[in-house]
């Protein structure tokens, strides 16, 4: 079932069948450099990751990371809302396969997710955390209405990251 529909894209909840997509996205070198190494190597690792991560989050929070598809059903990336350990706020995240970048797909999906977070989930604040040198991500977050607030270090990590936020009323 489609969760969100935009002019070119459909967003759906992830299922165990999406293990190949997750393996491709999580092992993309840009993802590993900008977001981190999730240690997912095999389709079985990816299946477990989907069950323990996104699928568990749909149950506990009513939102999570979604699969993004073109009209012909090709899966091109991930975009959604995530509640991370160690952060009070909900954050928006996105990661697209290299062949599907620079075409505005990430922006189109992320705009739909922001609207969903605001209007359906009722969030009054949505944040994002990015590497300071992840320019395409920071540019996209600015287009979505998030502004740089401060730098942050996540638990068990030593790199300084940028915390960006959108607040209701901004
Ligand atoms: C971050 C990421 C999702 C950004 O993807 P993206 O495709 O650059 O983002 P957008 O969808 O906003 O596309 C913007 C580009 O498409 C171009 N574009 C082409 N057609 C477009 C259209 N119809 N609408 C909007 N932009 C369009 C824009 O001009 C822009 O180009 P520019 O970056 O040279 O200015 C992608 O780089 C990625 O997956 N990286 C790896 C994972 C990652 O870093 N995630 C973020 C962690 S915080």
GROMACS .gro file of C-alpha atoms and ligand atoms in nm:
model
  218
    1UNK     CA    1   0.000   0.000   0.000
    2UNK     CA    2   0.134   0.344  -0.091
    3UNK     CA    3   0.191   0.565   0.209
    4UNK     CA    4   0.270   0.883   0.016
    5UNK     CA    5   0.235   0.978  -0.346
    6UNK     CA    6   0.411   1.268  -0.520
    7UNK     CA    7   0.408   1.361  -0.887
    8UNK     CA    8   0.694   1.122  -0.977
    9UNK     CA    9   0.735   0.903  -0.668
   10UNK     CA   10   0.564   0.660  -0.435
   11UNK     CA   11   0.676   0.607  -0.074
   12UNK     CA   12   0.594   0.276   0.095
   13UNK     CA   13   0.677   0.101   0.419
   14UNK     CA   14   0.978  -0.130   0.395
   15UNK     CA   15   0.930  -0.504   0.424
   16UNK     CA   16   1.171  -0.796   0.442
   17UNK     CA   17   1.150  -0.817   0.060
   18UNK     CA   18   1.346  -0.491   0.041
   19UNK     CA   19   1.670  -0.648   0.168
   20UNK     CA   20   1.848  -0.602  -0.171
   21UNK     CA   21   1.761  -0.228  -0.174
   22UNK     CA   22   1.886  -0.185   0.183
   23UNK     CA   23   2.210  -0.372   0.105
   24UNK     CA   24   2.270  -0.146  -0.196
   25UNK     CA   25   2.197   0.180  -0.013
   26UNK     CA   26   2.381   0.095   0.311
   27UNK     CA   27   2.694  -0.023   0.125
   28UNK     CA   28   2.714   0.275  -0.109
   29UNK     CA   29   3.050   0.448  -0.037
   30UNK     CA   30   2.883   0.792  -0.004
   31UNK     CA   31   2.641   0.651   0.253
   32UNK     CA   32   2.924   0.491   0.451
   33UNK     CA   33   3.126   0.814   0.444
   34UNK     CA   34   2.839   1.054   0.520
   35UNK     CA   35   2.614   0.851   0.745
   36UNK     CA   36   2.813   0.556   0.874
   37UNK     CA   37   2.880   0.187   0.835
   38UNK     CA   38   2.578  -0.009   0.954
   39UNK     CA   39   2.768  -0.338   0.916
   40UNK     CA   40   2.504  -0.476   0.678
   41UNK     CA   41   2.685  -0.696   0.424
   42UNK     CA   42   2.453  -0.980   0.322
   43UNK     CA   43   2.084  -0.983   0.229
   44UNK     CA   44   2.026  -1.173   0.553
   45UNK     CA   45   2.193  -0.888   0.751
   46UNK     CA   46   1.969  -0.644   0.561
   47UNK     CA   47   1.656  -0.847   0.634
   48UNK     CA   48   1.738  -0.844   1.006
   49UNK     CA   49   1.814  -0.468   0.992
   50UNK     CA   50   1.474  -0.396   0.832
   51UNK     CA   51   1.289  -0.601   1.095
   52UNK     CA   52   1.474  -0.452   1.394
   53UNK     CA   53   1.493  -0.096   1.255
   54UNK     CA   54   1.223   0.043   1.024
   55UNK     CA   55   0.957  -0.225   1.082
   56UNK     CA   56   0.990  -0.199   1.461
   57UNK     CA   57   0.973   0.181   1.435
   58UNK     CA   58   0.646   0.175   1.235
   59UNK     CA   59   0.496  -0.014   1.529
   60UNK     CA   60   0.635   0.201   1.811
   61UNK     CA   61   0.622   0.548   1.651
   62UNK     CA   62   0.382   0.527   1.357
   63UNK     CA   63   0.657   0.652   1.128
   64UNK     CA   64   0.995   0.535   1.005
   65UNK     CA   65   1.222   0.510   0.704
   66UNK     CA   66   1.036   0.443   0.379
   67UNK     CA   67   1.121   0.300   0.038
   68UNK     CA   68   1.104   0.546  -0.253
   69UNK     CA   69   0.989   0.411  -0.591
   70UNK     CA   70   0.957   0.549  -0.942
   71UNK     CA   71   0.624   0.508  -1.124
   72UNK     CA   72   0.748   0.183  -1.284
   73UNK     CA   73   0.820   0.033  -0.940
   74UNK     CA   74   1.201   0.077  -0.949
   75UNK     CA   75   1.326   0.133  -0.593
   76UNK     CA   76   1.565   0.430  -0.591
   77UNK     CA   77   1.633   0.510  -0.228
   78UNK     CA   78   1.510   0.571   0.124
   79UNK     CA   79   1.348   0.870   0.289
   80UNK     CA   80   1.161   0.900   0.615
   81UNK     CA   81   1.146   1.000   0.977
   82UNK     CA   82   1.356   0.837   1.246
   83UNK     CA   83   1.363   0.850   1.624
   84UNK     CA   84   1.725   0.790   1.720
   85UNK     CA   85   1.859   0.684   2.057
   86UNK     CA   86   2.018   0.976   2.237
   87UNK     CA   87   1.809   1.245   2.064
   88UNK     CA   88   1.474   1.376   2.185
   89UNK     CA   89   1.366   1.502   1.846
   90UNK     CA   90   1.254   1.316   1.538
   91UNK     CA   91   1.486   1.347   1.244
   92UNK     CA   92   1.439   1.333   0.869
   93UNK     CA   93   1.674   1.112   0.675
   94UNK     CA   94   1.734   1.028   0.311
   95UNK     CA   95   1.971   0.821   0.101
   96UNK     CA   96   1.936   0.761  -0.272
   97UNK     CA   97   2.122   0.524  -0.502
   98UNK     CA   98   2.390   0.709  -0.705
   99UNK     CA   99   2.205   0.670  -1.039
  100UNK     CA  100   1.906   0.857  -0.899
  101UNK     CA  101   2.073   1.165  -0.753
  102UNK     CA  102   2.075   1.519  -0.892
  103UNK     CA  103   1.728   1.485  -1.041
  104UNK     CA  104   1.531   1.634  -0.757
  105UNK     CA  105   1.398   1.297  -0.640
  106UNK     CA  106   1.540   1.335  -0.290
  107UNK     CA  107   1.382   1.679  -0.259
  108UNK     CA  108   1.045   1.558  -0.388
  109UNK     CA  109   1.039   1.263  -0.145
  110UNK     CA  110   1.164   1.469   0.149
  111UNK     CA  111   0.903   1.743   0.094
  112UNK     CA  112   0.631   1.477   0.115
  113UNK     CA  113   0.788   1.333   0.432
  114UNK     CA  114   0.810   1.679   0.596
  115UNK     CA  115   0.441   1.737   0.520
  116UNK     CA  116   0.354   1.394   0.660
  117UNK     CA  117   0.552   1.464   0.977
  118UNK     CA  118   0.386   1.801   1.027
  119UNK     CA  119   0.029   1.731   0.919
  120UNK     CA  120  -0.027   1.362   0.992
  121UNK     CA  121   0.209   1.288   1.282
  122UNK     CA  122   0.172   1.640   1.423
  123UNK     CA  123   0.539   1.709   1.482
  124UNK     CA  124   0.627   2.065   1.580
  125UNK     CA  125   0.999   2.017   1.533
  126UNK     CA  126   1.192   1.806   1.283
  127UNK     CA  127   1.570   1.787   1.291
  128UNK     CA  128   1.848   1.642   1.080
  129UNK     CA  129   2.208   1.561   1.148
  130UNK     CA  130   2.464   1.591   0.874
  131UNK     CA  131   2.835   1.579   0.822
  132UNK     CA  132   2.960   1.937   0.784
  133UNK     CA  133   3.107   1.849   0.441
  134UNK     CA  134   2.790   1.675   0.311
  135UNK     CA  135   2.699   1.977   0.098
  136UNK     CA  136   2.422   1.818  -0.111
  137UNK     CA  137   2.246   1.703   0.203
  138UNK     CA  138   2.279   2.039   0.382
  139UNK     CA  139   2.158   2.222   0.068
  140UNK     CA  140   1.855   1.994   0.048
  141UNK     CA  141   1.777   2.038   0.419
  142UNK     CA  142   1.787   2.416   0.374
  143UNK     CA  143   1.539   2.386   0.084
  144UNK     CA  144   1.313   2.189   0.319
  145UNK     CA  145   1.317   2.475   0.570
  146UNK     CA  146   1.569   2.341   0.822
  147UNK     CA  147   1.831   2.578   0.957
  148UNK     CA  148   2.166   2.509   1.119
  149UNK     CA  149   2.131   2.527   1.499
  150UNK     CA  150   2.455   2.392   1.641
  151UNK     CA  151   2.717   2.121   1.621
  152UNK     CA  152   2.664   1.792   1.800
  153UNK     CA  153   2.848   1.470   1.884
  154UNK     CA  154   2.639   1.155   1.886
  155UNK     CA  155   2.693   0.893   2.159
  156UNK     CA  156   2.989   0.663   2.078
  157UNK     CA  157   3.109   0.882   1.790
  158UNK     CA  158   3.387   1.138   1.796
  159UNK     CA  159   3.308   1.346   1.488
  160UNK     CA  160   3.135   1.682   1.516
  161UNK     CA  161   2.814   1.688   1.312
  162UNK     CA  162   2.579   1.972   1.221
  163UNK     CA  163   2.233   1.972   1.379
  164UNK     CA  164   1.970   2.140   1.163
  165UNK     CA  165   1.608   2.196   1.259
  166UNK     CA  166   1.267   2.307   1.144
  167UNK     CA  167   1.031   2.437   1.413
  168UNK     CA  168   0.660   2.502   1.376
  169UNK     CA  169   0.619   2.874   1.328
  170UNK     CA  170   0.955   2.914   1.154
  171LIG     C1  171   2.196   1.359   0.017
  171LIG     C2  172   2.130   1.311  -0.112
  171LIG     C3  173   2.002   1.235  -0.081
  171LIG     C4  174   2.102   1.434  -0.199
  171LIG     O1  175   2.052   1.389  -0.323
  171LIG     P1  176   2.032   1.488  -0.446
  171LIG     O2  177   1.982   1.406  -0.557
  171LIG     O3  178   2.155   1.569  -0.464
  171LIG     O4  179   1.918   1.588  -0.391
  171LIG     P2  180   1.798   1.659  -0.465
  171LIG     O5  181   1.687   1.567  -0.494
  171LIG     O6  182   1.768   1.779  -0.381
  171LIG     O7  183   1.858   1.704  -0.605
  171LIG     C5  184   1.923   1.829  -0.614
  171LIG     C6  185   1.992   1.844  -0.747
  171LIG     O8  186   1.910   1.795  -0.854
  171LIG     C7  187   1.893   1.900  -0.952
  171LIG     N1  188   1.760   1.878  -1.014
  171LIG     C8  189   1.740   1.825  -1.136
  171LIG     N2  190   1.608   1.815  -1.161
  171LIG     C9  191   1.543   1.863  -1.052
  171LIG    C10  192   1.406   1.879  -1.018
  171LIG     N3  193   1.307   1.839  -1.100
  171LIG     N4  194   1.375   1.930  -0.895
  171LIG    C11  195   1.472   1.968  -0.809
  171LIG     N5  196   1.605   1.957  -0.837
  171LIG    C12  197   1.641   1.904  -0.957
  171LIG    C13  198   1.910   2.027  -0.874
  171LIG     O9  199   1.949   2.132  -0.958
  171LIG    C14  200   2.019   1.990  -0.775
  171LIG    O10  201   2.145   1.997  -0.837
  171LIG     P3  202   2.272   2.059  -0.757
  171LIG    O11  203   2.292   1.973  -0.634
  171LIG    O12  204   2.382   2.049  -0.856
  171LIG    O13  205   2.232   2.197  -0.719
  171LIG    C15  206   2.226   1.214  -0.190
  171LIG    O14  207   2.345   1.283  -0.219
  171LIG    C16  208   2.260   1.087  -0.114
  171LIG    O15  209   2.184   0.991  -0.113
  171LIG     N6  210   2.380   1.083  -0.049
  171LIG    C17  211   2.423   0.964   0.027
  171LIG    C18  212   2.348   0.950   0.158
  171LIG    C19  213   2.349   1.076   0.242
  171LIG    O16  214   2.448   1.147   0.249
  171LIG     N7  215   2.235   1.104   0.308
  171LIG    C20  216   2.219   1.223   0.390
  171LIG    C21  217   2.263   1.203   0.528
  171LIG     S1  218   2.238   1.349   0.629
   0.00000   0.00000   0.00000
